[in-house]
CSV table of N, CA, C and O in Angstrom, one decimal:
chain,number,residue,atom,x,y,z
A,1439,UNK,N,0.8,-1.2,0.0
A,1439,UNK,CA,0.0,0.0,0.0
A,1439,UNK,C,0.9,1.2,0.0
A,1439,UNK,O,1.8,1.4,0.8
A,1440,UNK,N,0.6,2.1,-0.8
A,1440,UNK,CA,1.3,3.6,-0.9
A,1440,UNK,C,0.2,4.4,0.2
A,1440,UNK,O,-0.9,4.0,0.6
A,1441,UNK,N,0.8,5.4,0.4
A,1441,UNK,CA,0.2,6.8,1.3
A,1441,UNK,C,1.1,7.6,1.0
A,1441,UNK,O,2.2,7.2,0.6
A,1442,UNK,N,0.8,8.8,1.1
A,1442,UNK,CA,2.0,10.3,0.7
A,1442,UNK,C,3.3,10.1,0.6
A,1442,UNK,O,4.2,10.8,1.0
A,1443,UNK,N,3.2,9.2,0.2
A,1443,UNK,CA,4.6,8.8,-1.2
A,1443,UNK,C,5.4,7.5,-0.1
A,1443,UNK,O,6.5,7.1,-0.2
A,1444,UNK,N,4.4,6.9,1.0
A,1444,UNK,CA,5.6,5.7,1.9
A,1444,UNK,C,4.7,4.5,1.3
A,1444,UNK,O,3.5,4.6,1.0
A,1445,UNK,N,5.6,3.3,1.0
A,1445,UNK,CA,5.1,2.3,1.1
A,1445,UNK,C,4.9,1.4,2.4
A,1445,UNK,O,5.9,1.2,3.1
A,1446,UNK,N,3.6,0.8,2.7
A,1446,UNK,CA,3.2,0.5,3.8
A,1446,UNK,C,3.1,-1.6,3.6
A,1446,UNK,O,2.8,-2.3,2.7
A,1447,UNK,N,3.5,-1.8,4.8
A,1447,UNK,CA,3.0,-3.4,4.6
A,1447,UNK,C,1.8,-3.4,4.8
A,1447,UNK,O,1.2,-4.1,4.0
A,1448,UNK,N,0.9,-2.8,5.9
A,1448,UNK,CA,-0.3,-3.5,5.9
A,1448,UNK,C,-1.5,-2.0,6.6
A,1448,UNK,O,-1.1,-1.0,7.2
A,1449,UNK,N,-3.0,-2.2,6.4
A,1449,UNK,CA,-3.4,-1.4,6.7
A,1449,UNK,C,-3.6,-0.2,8.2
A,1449,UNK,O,-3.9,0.9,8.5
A,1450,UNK,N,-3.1,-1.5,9.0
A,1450,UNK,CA,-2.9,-0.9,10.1
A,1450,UNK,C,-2.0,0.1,10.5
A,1450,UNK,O,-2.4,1.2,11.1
A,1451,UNK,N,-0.6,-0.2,10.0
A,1451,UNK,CA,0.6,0.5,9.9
A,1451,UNK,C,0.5,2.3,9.1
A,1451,UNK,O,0.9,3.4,9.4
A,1452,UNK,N,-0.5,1.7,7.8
A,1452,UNK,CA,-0.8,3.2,7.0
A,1452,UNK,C,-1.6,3.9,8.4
A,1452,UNK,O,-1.2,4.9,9.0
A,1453,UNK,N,-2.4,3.5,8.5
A,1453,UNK,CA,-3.8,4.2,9.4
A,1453,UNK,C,-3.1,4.7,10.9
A,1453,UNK,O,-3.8,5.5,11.5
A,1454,UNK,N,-1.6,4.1,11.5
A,1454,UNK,CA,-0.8,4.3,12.5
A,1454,UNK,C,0.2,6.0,11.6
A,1454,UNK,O,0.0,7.1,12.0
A,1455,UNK,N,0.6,5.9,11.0
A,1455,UNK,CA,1.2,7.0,10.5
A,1455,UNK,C,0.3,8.1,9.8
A,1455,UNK,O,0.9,9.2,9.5
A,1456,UNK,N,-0.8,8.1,9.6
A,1456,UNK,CA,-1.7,9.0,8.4
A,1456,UNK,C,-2.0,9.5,10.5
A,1456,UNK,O,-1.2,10.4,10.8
A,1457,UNK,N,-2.7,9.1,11.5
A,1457,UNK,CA,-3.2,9.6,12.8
A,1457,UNK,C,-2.0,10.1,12.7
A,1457,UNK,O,-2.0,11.2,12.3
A,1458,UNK,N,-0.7,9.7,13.0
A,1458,UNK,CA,0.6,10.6,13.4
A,1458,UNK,C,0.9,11.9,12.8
A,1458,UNK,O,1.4,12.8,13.4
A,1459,UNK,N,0.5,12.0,11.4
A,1459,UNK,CA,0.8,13.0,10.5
A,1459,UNK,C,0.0,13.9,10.8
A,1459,UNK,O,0.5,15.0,11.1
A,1460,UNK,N,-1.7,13.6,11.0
A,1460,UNK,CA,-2.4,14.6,11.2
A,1460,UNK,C,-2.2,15.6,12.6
A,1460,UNK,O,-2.3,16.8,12.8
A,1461,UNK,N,-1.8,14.2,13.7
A,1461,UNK,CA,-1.8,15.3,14.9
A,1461,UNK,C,-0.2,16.3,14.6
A,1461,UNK,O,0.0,17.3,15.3
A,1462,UNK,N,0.6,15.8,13.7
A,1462,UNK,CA,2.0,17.1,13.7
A,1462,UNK,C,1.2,17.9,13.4
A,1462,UNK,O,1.0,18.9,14.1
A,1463,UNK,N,0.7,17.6,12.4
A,1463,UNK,CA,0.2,18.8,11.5
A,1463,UNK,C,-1.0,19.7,12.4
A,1463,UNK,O,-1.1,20.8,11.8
A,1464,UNK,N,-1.7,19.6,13.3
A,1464,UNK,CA,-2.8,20.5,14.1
A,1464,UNK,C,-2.1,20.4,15.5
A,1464,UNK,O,-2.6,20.8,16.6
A,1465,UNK,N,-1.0,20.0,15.4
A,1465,UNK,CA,-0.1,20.5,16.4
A,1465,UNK,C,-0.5,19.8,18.0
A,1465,UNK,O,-0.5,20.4,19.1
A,1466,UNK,N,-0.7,18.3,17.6
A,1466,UNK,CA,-1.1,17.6,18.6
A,1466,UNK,C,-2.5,17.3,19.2
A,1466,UNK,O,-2.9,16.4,19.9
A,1467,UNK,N,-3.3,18.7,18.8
A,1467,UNK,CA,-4.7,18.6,18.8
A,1467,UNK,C,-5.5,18.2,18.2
A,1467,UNK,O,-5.7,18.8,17.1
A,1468,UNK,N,-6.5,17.1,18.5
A,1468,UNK,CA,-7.0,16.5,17.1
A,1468,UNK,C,-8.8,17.0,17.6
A,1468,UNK,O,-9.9,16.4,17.5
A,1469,UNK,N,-8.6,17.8,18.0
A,1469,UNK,CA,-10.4,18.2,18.4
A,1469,UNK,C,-10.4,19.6,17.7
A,1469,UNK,O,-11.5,20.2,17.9
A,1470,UNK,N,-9.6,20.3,17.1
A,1470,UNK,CA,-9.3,20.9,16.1
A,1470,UNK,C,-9.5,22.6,16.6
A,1470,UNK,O,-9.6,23.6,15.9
A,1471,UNK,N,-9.7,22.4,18.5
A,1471,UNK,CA,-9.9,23.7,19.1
A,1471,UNK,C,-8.6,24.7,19.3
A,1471,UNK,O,-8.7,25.8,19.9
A,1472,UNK,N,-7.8,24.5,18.9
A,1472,UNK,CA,-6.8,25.4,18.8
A,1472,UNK,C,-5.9,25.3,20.4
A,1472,UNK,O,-5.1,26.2,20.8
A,1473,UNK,N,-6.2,24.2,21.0
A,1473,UNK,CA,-5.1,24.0,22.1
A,1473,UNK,C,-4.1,23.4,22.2
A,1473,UNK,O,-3.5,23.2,23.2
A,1474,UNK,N,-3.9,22.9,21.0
A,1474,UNK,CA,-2.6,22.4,20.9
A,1474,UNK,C,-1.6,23.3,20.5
A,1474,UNK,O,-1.7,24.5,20.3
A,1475,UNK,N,-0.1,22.4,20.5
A,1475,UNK,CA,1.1,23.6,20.0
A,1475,UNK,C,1.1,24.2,19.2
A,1475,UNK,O,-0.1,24.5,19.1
A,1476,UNK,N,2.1,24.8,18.2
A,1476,UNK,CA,2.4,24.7,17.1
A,1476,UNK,C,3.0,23.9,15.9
A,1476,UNK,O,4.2,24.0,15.8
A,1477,UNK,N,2.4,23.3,15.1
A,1477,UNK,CA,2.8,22.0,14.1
A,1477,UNK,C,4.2,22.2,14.3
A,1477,UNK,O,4.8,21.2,14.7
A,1478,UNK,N,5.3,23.6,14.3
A,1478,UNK,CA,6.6,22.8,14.4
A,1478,UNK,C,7.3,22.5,15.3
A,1478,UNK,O,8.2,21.7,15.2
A,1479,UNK,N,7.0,23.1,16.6
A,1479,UNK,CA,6.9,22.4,18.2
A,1479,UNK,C,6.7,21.2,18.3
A,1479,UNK,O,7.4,20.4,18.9
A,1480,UNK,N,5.4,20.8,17.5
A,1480,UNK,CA,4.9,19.3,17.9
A,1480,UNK,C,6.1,18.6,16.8
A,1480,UNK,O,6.7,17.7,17.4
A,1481,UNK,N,6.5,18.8,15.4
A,1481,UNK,CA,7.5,18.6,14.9
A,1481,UNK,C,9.1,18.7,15.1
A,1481,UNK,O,10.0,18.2,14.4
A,1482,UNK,N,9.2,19.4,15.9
A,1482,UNK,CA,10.7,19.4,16.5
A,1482,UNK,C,10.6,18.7,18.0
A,1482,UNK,O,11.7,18.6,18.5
A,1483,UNK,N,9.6,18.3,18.7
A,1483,UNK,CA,9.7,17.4,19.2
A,1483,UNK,C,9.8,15.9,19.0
A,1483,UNK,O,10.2,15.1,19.8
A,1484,UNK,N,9.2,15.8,17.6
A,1484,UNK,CA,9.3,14.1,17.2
A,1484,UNK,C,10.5,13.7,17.3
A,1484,UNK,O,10.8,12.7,18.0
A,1485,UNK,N,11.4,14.4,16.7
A,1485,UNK,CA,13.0,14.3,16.3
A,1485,UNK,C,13.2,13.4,17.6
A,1485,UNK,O,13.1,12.2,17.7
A,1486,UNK,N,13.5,14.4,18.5
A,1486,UNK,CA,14.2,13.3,19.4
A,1486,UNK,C,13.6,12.8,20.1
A,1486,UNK,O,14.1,12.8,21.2
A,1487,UNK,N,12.0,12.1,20.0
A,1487,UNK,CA,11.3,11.0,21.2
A,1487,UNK,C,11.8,9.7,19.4
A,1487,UNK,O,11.9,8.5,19.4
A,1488,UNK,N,11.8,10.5,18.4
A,1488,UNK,CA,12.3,9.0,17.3
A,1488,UNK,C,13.8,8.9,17.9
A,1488,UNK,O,13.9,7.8,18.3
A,1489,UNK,N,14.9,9.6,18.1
A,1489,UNK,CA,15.7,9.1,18.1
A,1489,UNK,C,16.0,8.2,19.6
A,1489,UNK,O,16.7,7.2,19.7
A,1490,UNK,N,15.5,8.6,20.5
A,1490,UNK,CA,15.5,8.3,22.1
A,1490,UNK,C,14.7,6.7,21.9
A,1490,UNK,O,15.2,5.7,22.4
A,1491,UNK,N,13.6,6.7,21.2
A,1491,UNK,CA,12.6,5.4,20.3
A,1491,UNK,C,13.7,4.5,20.0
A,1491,UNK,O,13.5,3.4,20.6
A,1492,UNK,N,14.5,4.6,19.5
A,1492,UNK,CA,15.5,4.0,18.3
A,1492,UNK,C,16.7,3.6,19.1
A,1492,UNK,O,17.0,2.4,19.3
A,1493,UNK,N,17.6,4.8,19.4
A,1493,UNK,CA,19.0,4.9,19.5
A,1493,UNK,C,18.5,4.9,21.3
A,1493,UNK,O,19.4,5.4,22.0
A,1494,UNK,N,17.2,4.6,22.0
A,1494,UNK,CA,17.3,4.1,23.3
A,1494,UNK,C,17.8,2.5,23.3
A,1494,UNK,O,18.5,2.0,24.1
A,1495,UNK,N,17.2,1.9,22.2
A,1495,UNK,CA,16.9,0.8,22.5
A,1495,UNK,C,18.7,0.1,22.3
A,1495,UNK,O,18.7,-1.1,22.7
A,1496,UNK,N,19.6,0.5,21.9
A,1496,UNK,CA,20.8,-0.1,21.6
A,1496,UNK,C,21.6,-0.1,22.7
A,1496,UNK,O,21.7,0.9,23.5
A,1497,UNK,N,22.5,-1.6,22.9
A,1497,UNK,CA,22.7,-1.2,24.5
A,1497,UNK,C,24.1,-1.1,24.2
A,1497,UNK,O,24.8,-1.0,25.3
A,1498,UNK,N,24.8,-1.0,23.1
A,1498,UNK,CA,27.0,-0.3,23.0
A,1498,UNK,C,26.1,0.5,21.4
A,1498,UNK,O,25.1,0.7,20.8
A,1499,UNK,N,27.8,0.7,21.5
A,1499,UNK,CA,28.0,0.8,20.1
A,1499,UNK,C,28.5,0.3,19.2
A,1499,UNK,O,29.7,0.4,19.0
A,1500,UNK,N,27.5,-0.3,18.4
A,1500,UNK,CA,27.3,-0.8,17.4
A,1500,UNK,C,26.9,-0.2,16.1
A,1500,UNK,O,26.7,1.0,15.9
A,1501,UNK,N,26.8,-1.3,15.1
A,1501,UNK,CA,26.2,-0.9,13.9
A,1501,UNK,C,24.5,-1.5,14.2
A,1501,UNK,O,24.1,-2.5,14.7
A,1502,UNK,N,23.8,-0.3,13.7
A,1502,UNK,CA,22.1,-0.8,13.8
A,1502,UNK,C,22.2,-2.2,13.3
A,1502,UNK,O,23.1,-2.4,12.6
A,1503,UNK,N,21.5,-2.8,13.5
A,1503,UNK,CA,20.6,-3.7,13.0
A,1503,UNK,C,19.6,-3.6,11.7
A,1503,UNK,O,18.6,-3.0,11.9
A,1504,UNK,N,19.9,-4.1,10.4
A,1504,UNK,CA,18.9,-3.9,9.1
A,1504,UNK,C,17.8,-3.3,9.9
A,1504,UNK,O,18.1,-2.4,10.7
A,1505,UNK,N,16.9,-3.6,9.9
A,1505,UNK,CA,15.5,-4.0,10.7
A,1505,UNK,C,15.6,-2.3,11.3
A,1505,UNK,O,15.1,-1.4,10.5
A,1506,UNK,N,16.0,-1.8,12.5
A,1506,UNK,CA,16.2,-1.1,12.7
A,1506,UNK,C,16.6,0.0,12.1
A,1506,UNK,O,16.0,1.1,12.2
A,1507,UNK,N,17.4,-0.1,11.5
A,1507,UNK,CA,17.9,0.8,10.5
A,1507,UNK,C,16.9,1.5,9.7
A,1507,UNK,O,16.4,2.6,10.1
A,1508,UNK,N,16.4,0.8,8.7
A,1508,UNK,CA,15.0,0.6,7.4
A,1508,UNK,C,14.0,1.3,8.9
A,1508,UNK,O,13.2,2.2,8.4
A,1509,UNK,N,13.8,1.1,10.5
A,1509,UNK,CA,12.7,1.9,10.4
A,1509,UNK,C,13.4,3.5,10.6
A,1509,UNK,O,12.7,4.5,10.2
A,1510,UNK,N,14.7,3.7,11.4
A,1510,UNK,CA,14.9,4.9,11.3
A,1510,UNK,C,14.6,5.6,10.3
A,1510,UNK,O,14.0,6.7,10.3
A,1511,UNK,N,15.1,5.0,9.3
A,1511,UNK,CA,15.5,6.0,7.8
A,1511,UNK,C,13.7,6.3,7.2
A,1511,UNK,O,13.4,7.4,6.8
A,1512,UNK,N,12.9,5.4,7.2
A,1512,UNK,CA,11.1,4.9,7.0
A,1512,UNK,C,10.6,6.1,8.2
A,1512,UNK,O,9.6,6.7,7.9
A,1513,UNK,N,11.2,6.3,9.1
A,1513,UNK,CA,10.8,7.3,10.1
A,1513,UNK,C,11.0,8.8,10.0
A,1513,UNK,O,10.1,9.7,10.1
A,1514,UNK,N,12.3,8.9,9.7
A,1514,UNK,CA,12.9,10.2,9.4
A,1514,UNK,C,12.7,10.7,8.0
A,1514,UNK,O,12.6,12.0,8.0
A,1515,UNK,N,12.6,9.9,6.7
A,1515,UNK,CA,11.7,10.7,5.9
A,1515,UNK,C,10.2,11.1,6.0
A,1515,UNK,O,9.8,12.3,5.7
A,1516,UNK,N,9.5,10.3,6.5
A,1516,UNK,CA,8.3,10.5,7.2
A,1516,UNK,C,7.8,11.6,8.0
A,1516,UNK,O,6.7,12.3,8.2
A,1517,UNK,N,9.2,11.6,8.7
A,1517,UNK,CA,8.8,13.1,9.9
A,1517,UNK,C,9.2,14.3,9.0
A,1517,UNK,O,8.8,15.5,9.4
A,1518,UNK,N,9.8,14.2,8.1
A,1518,UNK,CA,10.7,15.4,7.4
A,1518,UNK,C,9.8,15.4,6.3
A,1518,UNK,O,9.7,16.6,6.1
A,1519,UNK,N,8.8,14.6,5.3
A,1519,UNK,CA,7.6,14.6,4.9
A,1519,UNK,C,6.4,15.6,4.9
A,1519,UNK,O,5.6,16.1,4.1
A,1520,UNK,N,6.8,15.8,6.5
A,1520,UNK,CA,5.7,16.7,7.3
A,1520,UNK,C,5.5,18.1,7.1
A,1520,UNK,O,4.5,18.8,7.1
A,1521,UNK,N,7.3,18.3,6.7
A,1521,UNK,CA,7.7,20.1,6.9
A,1521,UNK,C,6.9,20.4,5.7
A,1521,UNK,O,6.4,21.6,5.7
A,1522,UNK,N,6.5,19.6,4.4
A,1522,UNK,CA,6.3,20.3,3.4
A,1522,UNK,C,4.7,20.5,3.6
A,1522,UNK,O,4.2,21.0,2.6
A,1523,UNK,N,4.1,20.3,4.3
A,1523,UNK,CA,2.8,20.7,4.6
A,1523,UNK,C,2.6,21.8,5.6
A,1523,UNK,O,1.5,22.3,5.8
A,1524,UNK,N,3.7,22.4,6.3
A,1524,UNK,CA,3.1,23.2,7.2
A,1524,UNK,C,3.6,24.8,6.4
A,1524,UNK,O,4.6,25.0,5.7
A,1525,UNK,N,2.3,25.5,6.9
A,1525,UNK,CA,2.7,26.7,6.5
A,1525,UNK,C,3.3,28.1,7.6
A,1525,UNK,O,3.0,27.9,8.8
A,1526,UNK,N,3.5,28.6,7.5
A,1526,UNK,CA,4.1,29.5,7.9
A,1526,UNK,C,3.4,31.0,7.5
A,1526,UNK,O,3.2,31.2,6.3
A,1527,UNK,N,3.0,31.6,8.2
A,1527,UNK,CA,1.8,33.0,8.2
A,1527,UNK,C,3.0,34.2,9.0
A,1527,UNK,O,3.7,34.1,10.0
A,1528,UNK,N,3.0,35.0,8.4
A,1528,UNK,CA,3.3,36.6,8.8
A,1528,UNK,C,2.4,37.3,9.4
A,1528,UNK,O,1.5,36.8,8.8
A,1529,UNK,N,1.8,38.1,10.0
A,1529,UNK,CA,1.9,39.4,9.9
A,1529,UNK,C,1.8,40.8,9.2
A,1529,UNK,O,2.8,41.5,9.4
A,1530,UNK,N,0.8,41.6,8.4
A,1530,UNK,CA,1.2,42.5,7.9
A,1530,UNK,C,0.0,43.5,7.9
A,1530,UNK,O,-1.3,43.3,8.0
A,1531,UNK,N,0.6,44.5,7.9
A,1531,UNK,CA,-0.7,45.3,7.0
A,1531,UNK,C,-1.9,45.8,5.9
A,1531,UNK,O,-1.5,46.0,4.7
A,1532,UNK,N,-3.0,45.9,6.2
A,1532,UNK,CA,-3.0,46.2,4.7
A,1532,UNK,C,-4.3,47.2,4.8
A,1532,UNK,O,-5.2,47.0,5.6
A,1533,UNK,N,-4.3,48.3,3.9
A,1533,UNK,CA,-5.0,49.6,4.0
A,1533,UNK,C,-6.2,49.4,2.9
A,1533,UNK,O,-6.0,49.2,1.8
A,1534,UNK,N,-7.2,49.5,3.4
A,1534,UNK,CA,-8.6,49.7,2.7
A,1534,UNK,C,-8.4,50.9,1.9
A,1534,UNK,O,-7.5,51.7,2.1
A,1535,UNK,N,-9.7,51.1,0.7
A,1535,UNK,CA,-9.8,52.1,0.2
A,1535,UNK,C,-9.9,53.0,1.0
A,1535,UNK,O,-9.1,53.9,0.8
A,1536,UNK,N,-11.3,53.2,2.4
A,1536,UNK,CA,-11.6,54.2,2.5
A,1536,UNK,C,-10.0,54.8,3.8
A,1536,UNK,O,-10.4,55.5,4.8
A,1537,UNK,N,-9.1,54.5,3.8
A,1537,UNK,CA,-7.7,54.9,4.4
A,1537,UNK,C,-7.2,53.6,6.1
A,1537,UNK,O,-6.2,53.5,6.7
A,1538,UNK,N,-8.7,52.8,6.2
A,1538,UNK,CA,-8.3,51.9,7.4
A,1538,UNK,C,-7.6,51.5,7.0
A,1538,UNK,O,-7.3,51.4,5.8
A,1539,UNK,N,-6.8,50.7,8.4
A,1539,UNK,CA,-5.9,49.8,8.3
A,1539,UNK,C,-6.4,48.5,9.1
A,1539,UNK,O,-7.2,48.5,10.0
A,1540,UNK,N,-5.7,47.4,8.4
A,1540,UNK,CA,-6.2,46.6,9.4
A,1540,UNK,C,-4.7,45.2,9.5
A,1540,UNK,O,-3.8,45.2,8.7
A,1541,UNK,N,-4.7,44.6,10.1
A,1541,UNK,CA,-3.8,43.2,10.2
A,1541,UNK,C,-4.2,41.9,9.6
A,1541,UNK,O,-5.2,41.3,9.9
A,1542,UNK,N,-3.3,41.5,8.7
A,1542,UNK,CA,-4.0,40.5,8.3
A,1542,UNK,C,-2.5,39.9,8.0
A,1542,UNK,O,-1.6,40.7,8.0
A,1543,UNK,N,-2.1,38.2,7.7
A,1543,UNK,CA,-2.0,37.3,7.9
A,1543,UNK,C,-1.7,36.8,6.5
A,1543,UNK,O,-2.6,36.3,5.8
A,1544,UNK,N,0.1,36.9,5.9
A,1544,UNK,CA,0.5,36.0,4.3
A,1544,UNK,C,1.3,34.9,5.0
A,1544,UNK,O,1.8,34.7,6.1
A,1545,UNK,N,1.2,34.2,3.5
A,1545,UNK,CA,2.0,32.9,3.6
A,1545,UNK,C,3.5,33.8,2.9
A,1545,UNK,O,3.8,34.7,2.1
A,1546,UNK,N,4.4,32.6,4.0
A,1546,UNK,CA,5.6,32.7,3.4
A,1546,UNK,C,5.7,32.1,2.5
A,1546,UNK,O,6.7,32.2,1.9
């Protein structure tokens, strides 16, 4: 099975990463009230609970394990996947005809 460009072995696994993606992306909130973080808060936190996930479980140092390996690298493009969906909003001005101003809100 494909999903946003990963190949999946089985349906459970897709439907475990697509829940993951959505909460980075609303920033851990999935009731969609606005109390969660910020998508890249909740995304610069993945980084290291995957690597602590991962590089907890090895007890020297070694070389990973295949198995292991395949899921870091399956992980880390996945989490880095993420960045290209979040947007980023400014700040600015902008003046009506009749001379108001008001604040409003571009994509970078």
């Amino acid at each position: 099975m494909v999903c946003l460009g990963f190949h999946f072995h089985d349906q459970g696994e897709m439907e475990q990463i697509k829940e993951r993606f959505v909460k980075l992306l609303l920033g851990e909130d999935m009731s969609g009230g606005g109390k969660g973080v910020s998508s890249t808060l909740a995304l610069s936190n993945a980084f290291p609970n995957l690597a602590a996930a991962v590089f907890g479980e090895q007890k020297r140092l070694e070389p990973m394990l295949p198995k292991r390996k395949a899921r870091w690298r399956k992980e880390i493009d996945w989490l880095l996947s993420v960045t290209d969906y979040v947007v980023v909003m400014v700040p600015t001005q902008q003046k009506s005809k009749d001379g108001s101003s008001m604040e409003i809100y571009l994509k970078l």
